[in-house]
Short mmCIF file of C-alpha atoms in Angstrom, two decimals:
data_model
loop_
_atom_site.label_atom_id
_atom_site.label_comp_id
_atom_site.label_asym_id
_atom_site.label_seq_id
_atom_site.Cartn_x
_atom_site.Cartn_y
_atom_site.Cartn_z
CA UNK A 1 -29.99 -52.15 -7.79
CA UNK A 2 -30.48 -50.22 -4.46
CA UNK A 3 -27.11 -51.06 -3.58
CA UNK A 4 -25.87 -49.40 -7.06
CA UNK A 5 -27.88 -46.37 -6.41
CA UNK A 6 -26.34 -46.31 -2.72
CA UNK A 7 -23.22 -46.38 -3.89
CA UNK A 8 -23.66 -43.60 -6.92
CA UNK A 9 -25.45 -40.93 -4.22
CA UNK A 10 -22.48 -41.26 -1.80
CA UNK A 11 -19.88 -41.32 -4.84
CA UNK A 12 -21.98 -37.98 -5.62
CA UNK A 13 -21.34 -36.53 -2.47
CA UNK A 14 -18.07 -37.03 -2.05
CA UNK A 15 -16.92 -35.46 -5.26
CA UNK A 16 -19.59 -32.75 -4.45
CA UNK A 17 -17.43 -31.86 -1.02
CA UNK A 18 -14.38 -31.56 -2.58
CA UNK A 19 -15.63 -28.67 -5.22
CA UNK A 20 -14.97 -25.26 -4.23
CA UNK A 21 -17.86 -23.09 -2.15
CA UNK A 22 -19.25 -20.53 -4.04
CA UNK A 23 -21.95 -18.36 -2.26
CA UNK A 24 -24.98 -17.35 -3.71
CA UNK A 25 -24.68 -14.11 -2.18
CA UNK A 26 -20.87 -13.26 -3.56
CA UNK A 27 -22.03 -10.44 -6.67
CA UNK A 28 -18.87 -8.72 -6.22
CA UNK A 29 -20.47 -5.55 -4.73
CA UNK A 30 -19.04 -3.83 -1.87
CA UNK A 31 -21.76 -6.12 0.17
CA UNK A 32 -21.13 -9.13 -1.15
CA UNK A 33 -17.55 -9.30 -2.82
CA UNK A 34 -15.89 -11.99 -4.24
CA UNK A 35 -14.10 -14.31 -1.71
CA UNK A 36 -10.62 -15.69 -2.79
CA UNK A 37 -9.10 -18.43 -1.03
CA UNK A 38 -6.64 -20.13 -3.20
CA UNK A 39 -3.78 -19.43 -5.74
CA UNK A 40 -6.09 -20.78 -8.62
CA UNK A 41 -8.77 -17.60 -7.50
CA UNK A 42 -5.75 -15.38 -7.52
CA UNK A 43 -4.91 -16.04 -10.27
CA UNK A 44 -7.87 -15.73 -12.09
CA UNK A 45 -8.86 -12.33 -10.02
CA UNK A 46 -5.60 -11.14 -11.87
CA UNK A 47 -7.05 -12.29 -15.23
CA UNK A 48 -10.18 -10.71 -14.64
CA UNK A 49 -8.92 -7.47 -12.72
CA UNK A 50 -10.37 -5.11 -15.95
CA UNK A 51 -13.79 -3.51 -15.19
CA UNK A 52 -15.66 -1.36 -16.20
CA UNK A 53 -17.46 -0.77 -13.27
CA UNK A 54 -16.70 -1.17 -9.33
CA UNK A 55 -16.05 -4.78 -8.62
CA UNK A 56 -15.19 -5.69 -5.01
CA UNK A 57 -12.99 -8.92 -3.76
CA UNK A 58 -11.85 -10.30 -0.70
CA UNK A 59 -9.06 -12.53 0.63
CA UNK A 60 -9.93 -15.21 3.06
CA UNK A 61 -6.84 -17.40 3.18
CA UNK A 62 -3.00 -16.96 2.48
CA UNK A 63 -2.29 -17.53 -0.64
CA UNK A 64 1.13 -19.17 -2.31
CA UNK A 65 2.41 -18.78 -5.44
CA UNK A 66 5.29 -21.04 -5.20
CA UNK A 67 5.75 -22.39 -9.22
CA UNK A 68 3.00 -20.12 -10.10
CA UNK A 69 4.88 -18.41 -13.35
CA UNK A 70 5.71 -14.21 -13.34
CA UNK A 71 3.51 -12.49 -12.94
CA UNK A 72 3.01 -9.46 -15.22
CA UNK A 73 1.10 -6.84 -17.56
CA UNK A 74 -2.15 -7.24 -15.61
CA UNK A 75 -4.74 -4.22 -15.99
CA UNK A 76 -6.69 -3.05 -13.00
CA UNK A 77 -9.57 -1.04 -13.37
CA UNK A 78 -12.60 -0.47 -10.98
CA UNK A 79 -11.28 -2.94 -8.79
CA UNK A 80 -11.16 -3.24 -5.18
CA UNK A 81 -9.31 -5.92 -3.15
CA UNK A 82 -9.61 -6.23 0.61
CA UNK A 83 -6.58 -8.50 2.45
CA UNK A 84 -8.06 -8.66 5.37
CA UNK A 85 -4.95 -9.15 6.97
CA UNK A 86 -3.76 -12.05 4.65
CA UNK A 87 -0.81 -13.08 2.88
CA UNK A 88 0.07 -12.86 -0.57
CA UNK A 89 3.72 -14.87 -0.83
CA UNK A 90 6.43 -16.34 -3.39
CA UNK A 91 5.86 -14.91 -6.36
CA UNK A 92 8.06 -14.11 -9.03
CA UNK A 93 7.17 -10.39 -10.75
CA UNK A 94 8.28 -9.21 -14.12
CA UNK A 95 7.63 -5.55 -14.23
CA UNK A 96 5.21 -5.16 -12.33
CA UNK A 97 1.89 -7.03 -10.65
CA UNK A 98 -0.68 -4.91 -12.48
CA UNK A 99 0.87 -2.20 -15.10
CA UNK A 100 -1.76 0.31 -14.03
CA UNK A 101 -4.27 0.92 -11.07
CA UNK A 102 -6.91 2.91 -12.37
CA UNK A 103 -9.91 3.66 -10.09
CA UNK A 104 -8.72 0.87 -8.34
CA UNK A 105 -7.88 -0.01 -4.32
CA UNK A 106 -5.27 -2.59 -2.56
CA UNK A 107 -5.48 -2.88 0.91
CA UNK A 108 -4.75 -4.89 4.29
CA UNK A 109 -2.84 -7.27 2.40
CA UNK A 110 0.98 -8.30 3.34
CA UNK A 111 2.84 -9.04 -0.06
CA UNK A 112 5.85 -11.35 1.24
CA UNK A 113 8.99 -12.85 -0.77
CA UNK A 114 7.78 -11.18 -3.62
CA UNK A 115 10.43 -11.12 -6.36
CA UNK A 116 10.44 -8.11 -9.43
CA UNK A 117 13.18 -8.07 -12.14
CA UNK A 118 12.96 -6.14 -15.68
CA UNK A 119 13.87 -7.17 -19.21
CA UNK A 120 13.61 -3.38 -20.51
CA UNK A 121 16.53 -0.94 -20.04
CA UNK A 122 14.98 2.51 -18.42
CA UNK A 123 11.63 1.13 -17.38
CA UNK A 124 9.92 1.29 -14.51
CA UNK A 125 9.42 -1.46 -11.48
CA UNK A 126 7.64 -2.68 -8.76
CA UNK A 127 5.84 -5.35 -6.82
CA UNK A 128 2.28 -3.59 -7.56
CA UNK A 129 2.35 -1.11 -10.23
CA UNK A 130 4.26 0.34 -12.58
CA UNK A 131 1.30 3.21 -12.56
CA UNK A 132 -1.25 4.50 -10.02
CA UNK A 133 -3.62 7.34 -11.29
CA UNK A 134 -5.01 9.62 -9.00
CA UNK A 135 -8.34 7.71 -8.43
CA UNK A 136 -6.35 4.94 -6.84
CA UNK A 137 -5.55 4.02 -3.56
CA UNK A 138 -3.34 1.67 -1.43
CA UNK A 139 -3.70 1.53 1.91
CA UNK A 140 -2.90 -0.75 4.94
CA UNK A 141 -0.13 -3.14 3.18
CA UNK A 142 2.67 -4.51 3.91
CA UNK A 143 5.82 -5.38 2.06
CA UNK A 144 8.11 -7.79 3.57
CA UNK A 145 11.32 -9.74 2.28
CA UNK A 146 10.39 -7.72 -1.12
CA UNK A 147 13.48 -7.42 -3.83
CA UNK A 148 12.59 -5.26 -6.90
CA UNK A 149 16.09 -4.75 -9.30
CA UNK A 150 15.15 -1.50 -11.51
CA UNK A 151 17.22 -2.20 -14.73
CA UNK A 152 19.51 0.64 -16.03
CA UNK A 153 18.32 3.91 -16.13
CA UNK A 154 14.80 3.33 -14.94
CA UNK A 155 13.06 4.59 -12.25
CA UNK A 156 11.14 2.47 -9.41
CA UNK A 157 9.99 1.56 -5.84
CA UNK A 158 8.46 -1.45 -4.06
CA UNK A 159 4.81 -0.46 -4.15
CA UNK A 160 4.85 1.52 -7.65
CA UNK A 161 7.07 2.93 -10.09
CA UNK A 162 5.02 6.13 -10.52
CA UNK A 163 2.16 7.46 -8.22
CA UNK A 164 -0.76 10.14 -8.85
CA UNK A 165 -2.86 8.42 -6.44
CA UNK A 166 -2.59 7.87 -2.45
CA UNK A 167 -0.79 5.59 -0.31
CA UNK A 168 -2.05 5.04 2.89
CA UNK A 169 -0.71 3.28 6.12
CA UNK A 170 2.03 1.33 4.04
CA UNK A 171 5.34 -0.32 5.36
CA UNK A 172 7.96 -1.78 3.83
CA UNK A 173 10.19 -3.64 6.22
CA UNK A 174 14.36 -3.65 6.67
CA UNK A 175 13.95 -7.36 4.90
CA UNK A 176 13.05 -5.47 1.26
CA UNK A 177 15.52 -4.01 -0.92
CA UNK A 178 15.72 -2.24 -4.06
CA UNK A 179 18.79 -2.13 -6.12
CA UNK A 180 19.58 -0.21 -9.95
CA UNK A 181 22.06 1.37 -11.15
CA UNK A 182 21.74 5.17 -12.50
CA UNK A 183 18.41 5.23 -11.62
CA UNK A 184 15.47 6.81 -9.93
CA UNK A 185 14.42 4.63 -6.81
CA UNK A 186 12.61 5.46 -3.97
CA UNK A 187 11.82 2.78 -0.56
CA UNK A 188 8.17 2.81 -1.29
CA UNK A 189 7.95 4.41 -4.90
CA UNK A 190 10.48 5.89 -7.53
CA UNK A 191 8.54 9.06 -8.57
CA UNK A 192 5.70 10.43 -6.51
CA UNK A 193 2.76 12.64 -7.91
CA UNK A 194 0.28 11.88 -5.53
CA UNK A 195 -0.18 11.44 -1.75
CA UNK A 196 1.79 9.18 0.81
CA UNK A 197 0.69 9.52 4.41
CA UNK A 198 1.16 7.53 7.56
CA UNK A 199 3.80 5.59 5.94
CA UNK A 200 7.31 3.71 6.85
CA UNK A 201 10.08 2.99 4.78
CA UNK A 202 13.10 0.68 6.39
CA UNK A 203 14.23 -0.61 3.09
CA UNK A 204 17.47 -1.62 2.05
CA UNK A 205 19.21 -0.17 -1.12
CA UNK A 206 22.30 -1.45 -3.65
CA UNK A 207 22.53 1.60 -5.93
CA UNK A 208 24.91 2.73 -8.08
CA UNK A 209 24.86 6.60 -10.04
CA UNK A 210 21.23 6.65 -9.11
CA UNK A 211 19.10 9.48 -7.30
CA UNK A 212 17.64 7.18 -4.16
CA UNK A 213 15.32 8.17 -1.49
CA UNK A 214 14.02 5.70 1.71
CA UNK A 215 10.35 6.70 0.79
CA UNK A 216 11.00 8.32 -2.62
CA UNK A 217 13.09 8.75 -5.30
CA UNK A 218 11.52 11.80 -7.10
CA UNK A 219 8.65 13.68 -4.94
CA UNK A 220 6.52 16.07 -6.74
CA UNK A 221 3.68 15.97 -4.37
CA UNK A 222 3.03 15.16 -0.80
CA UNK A 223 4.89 13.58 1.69
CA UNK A 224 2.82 13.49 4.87
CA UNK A 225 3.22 11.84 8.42
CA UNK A 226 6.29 9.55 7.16
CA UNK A 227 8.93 7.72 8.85
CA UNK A 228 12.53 6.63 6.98
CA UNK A 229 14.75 4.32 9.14
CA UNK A 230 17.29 3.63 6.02
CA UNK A 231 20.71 3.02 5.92
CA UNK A 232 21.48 6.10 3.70
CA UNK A 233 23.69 9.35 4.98
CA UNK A 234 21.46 11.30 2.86
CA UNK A 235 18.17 11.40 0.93
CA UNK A 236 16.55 9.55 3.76
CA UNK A 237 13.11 10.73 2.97
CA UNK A 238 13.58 11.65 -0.59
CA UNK A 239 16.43 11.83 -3.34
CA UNK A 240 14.47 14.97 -4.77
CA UNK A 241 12.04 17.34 -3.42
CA UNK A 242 12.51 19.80 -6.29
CA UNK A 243 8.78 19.66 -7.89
CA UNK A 244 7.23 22.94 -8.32
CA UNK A 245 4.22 21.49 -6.02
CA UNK A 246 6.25 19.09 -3.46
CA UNK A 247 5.62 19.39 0.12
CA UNK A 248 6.87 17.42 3.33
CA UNK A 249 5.67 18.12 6.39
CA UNK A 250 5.93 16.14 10.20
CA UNK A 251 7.96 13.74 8.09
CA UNK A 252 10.61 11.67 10.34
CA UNK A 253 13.71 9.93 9.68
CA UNK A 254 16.87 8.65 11.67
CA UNK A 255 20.19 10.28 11.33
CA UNK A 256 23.07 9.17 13.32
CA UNK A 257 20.74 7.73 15.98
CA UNK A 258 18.82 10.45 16.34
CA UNK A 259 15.24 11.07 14.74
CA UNK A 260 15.38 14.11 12.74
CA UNK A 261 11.63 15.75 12.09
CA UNK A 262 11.10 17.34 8.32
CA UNK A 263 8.56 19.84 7.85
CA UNK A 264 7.19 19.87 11.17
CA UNK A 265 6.19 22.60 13.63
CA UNK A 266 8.24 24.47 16.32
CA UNK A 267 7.85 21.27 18.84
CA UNK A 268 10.97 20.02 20.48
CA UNK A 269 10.75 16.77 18.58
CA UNK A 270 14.43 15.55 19.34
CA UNK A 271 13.48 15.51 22.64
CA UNK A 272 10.82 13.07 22.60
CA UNK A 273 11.05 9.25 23.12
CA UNK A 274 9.63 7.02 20.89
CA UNK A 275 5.88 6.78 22.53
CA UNK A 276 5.32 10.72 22.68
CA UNK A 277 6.71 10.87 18.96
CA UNK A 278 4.04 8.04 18.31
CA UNK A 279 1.44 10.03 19.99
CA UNK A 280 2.52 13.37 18.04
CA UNK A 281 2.36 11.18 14.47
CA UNK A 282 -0.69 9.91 15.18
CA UNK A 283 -3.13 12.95 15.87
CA UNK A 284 -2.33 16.28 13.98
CA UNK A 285 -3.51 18.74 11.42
CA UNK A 286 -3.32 19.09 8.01
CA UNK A 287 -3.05 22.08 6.60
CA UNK A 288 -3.04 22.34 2.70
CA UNK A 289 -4.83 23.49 0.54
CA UNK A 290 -5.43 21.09 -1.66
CA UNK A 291 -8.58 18.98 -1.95
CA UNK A 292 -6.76 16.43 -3.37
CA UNK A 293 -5.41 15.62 0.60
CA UNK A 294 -9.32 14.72 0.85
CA UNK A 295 -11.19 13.34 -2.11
CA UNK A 296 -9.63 10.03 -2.51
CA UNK A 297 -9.93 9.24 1.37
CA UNK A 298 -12.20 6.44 2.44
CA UNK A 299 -12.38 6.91 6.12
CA UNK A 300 -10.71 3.54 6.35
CA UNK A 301 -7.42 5.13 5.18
CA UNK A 302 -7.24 7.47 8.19
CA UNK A 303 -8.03 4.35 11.04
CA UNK A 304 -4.25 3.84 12.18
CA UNK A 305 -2.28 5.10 14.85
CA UNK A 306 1.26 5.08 15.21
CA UNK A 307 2.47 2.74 17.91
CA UNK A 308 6.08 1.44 19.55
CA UNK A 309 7.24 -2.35 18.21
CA UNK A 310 11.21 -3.50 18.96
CA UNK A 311 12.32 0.45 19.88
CA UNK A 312 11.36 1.67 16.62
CA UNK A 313 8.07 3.21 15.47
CA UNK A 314 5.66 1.11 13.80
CA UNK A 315 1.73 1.28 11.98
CA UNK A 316 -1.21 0.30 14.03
CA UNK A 317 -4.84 -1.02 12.89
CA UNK A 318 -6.86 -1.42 15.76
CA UNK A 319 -9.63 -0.85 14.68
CA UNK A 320 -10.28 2.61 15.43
CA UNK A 321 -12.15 4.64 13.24
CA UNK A 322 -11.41 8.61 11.71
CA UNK A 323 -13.29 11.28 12.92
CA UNK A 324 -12.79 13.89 10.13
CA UNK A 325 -13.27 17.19 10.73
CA UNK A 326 -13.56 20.34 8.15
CA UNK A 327 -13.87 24.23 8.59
CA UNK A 328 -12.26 27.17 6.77
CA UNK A 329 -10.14 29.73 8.33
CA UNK A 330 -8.32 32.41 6.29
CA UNK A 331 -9.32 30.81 2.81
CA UNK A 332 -7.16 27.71 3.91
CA UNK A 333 -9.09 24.35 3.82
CA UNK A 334 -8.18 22.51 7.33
CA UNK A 335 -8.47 19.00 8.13
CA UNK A 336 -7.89 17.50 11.78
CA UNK A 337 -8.08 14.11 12.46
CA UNK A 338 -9.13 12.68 15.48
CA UNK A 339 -9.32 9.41 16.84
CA UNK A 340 -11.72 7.24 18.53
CA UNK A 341 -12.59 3.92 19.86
CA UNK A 342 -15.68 1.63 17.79
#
């Protein structure tokens, strides 16, 4: 009989080990978030991504999708997921990941081999969203080897198809393309109504009849501290900048070779190497007056510098932190952001 009982408590164990961890402390506050650390958790974070109030995850593992099926038509609301640096991969997309953020946050997560097609004619596409509203914010992600075909007509980008919110600190790399045919299609998203700052686009495009820009197709906002290296002889920041409240400014792009600065101030710009224009991208001053350039900010989103990687300019997260700084001069709300060392 003691033998039998032995034999059951080690059984017991051993299934016991095998059965995912889940900490008594993980309540899915901004404390104590959810951890997710396989597909299966993915998954069901996707399932459960509609709140009604804040809920906070975490990566702590790559995750594969490989014969996962599309994903599509998720809802996010009040959620926040942190990457942490990991990597979402191989996953086929129909649409769109989630078809709204709302109140929601992505970031520090590298979305890799991700795959997006459309069944609708005139729709929108992309590997996150097919809508961000202006309480939602992406910041610190990567897209790489990324293909998102907008269907005929439609109108989309790798990160989202149509942005009110802010995207922070984003690249897409020269391994993602976006193809469509008379279409609106932009590198990072097709039609912008919101912020994108300290962002680079190095996309590739296939487009036929269709208004195409290497950060954005349609830009009715602001375009702030970006950086286009895209094969295109025109439109390299945007295929239209014709919104009523659309601004650019110390945007770059590449032209023949030669880095071209948009919206900038009187510096001599094309005279700089790649380390000074670094330098210049990474400390300046906003000036708009618009407190929409603040509210959404954590002070996460600011915490990367612009840096030098294989003679190019590239996004840094070293864990520096924003010092923000606010005063008024001549009615018009200033912001200058400084950097230091934690």
């Amino acid at each position: 009989m003691k033998k039998r009982i032995l034999a059951f408590v080690v059984a017991l164990a051993l299934v016991l080990t095998q059965l995912p961890v889940v900490h008594a402390t993980q309540t899915g506050s901004k404390d104590a978030p959810y951890l997710i650390g396989t597909a299966e958790q993915f998954l069901e974070f996707l399932e459960r991504a509609n709140r009604s109030g804040d809920v906070y995850y975490e990566l702590t593992a790559d995750i594969d999708l490989t014969g996962a099926e599309a994903l599509t038509g998720y809802e996010a609301q009040h959620v926040h997921l942190d990457g942490k640096g990991y990597t979402v991969r191989n996953a086929s997309v129909t649409d769109a990941i989630f078809t709204s953020l709302t109140a929601s946050s992505i970031r520090n997560v590298t979305f890799q081999n991700i795959s997006v097609t459309s069944v609708d004619s005139m729709a929108g596409t992309a590997v996150l969203a097919l809508e961000m509203d202006s309480n939602s914010v992406v910041s610190g992600c990567t897209f790489d080897g990324c293909t998102v075909a907008v269907p005929d007509g439609g109108f989309g980008g790798v990160i989202a198809a149509y942005m009110k919110g802010a995207i922070y600190n984003c690249t897409v790399t020269a391994t993602s393309r976006v193809t469509g045919t008379n279409a609106l299609i932009g590198g990072l998203v097709g039609e912008n109504d919101g912020i994108i700052q300290n962002c680079i686009s190095k996309a590739q495009f296939e487009a036929t009849g269709s208004t195409v820009g290497g950060v954005v197709g349609q830009n009715d906002y602001v375009l702030q501290r970006c950086y286009a290296n895209v094969a295109l002889t025109f439109g390299q920041l945007y295929g239209d900048n014709s919104g009523r409240n659309s601004v650019v400014t110390n945007c770059l792009y590449r032209s023949n070779g030669t880095i071209v600065m948009e919206g900038g101030d009187d510096k001599d710009y094309a005279s700089m190497d790649l380390r000074q224009l670094a330098a210049e991208m990474t400390e300046g001053t906003m000036a708009e007056n618009d407190t929409r350039l603040i509210k959404p900010v954590n002070p996460q989103d600011y915490a990367c510098t612009w840096s030098v990687e294989g003679e190019d300019l590239a996004l840094s997260v070293d864990g520096k932190t924003a010092q923000i700084y606010f005063y008024v001069a001549k009615d018009l709300d200033i912001a200058k952001v400084t950097f230091s060392d934690t």
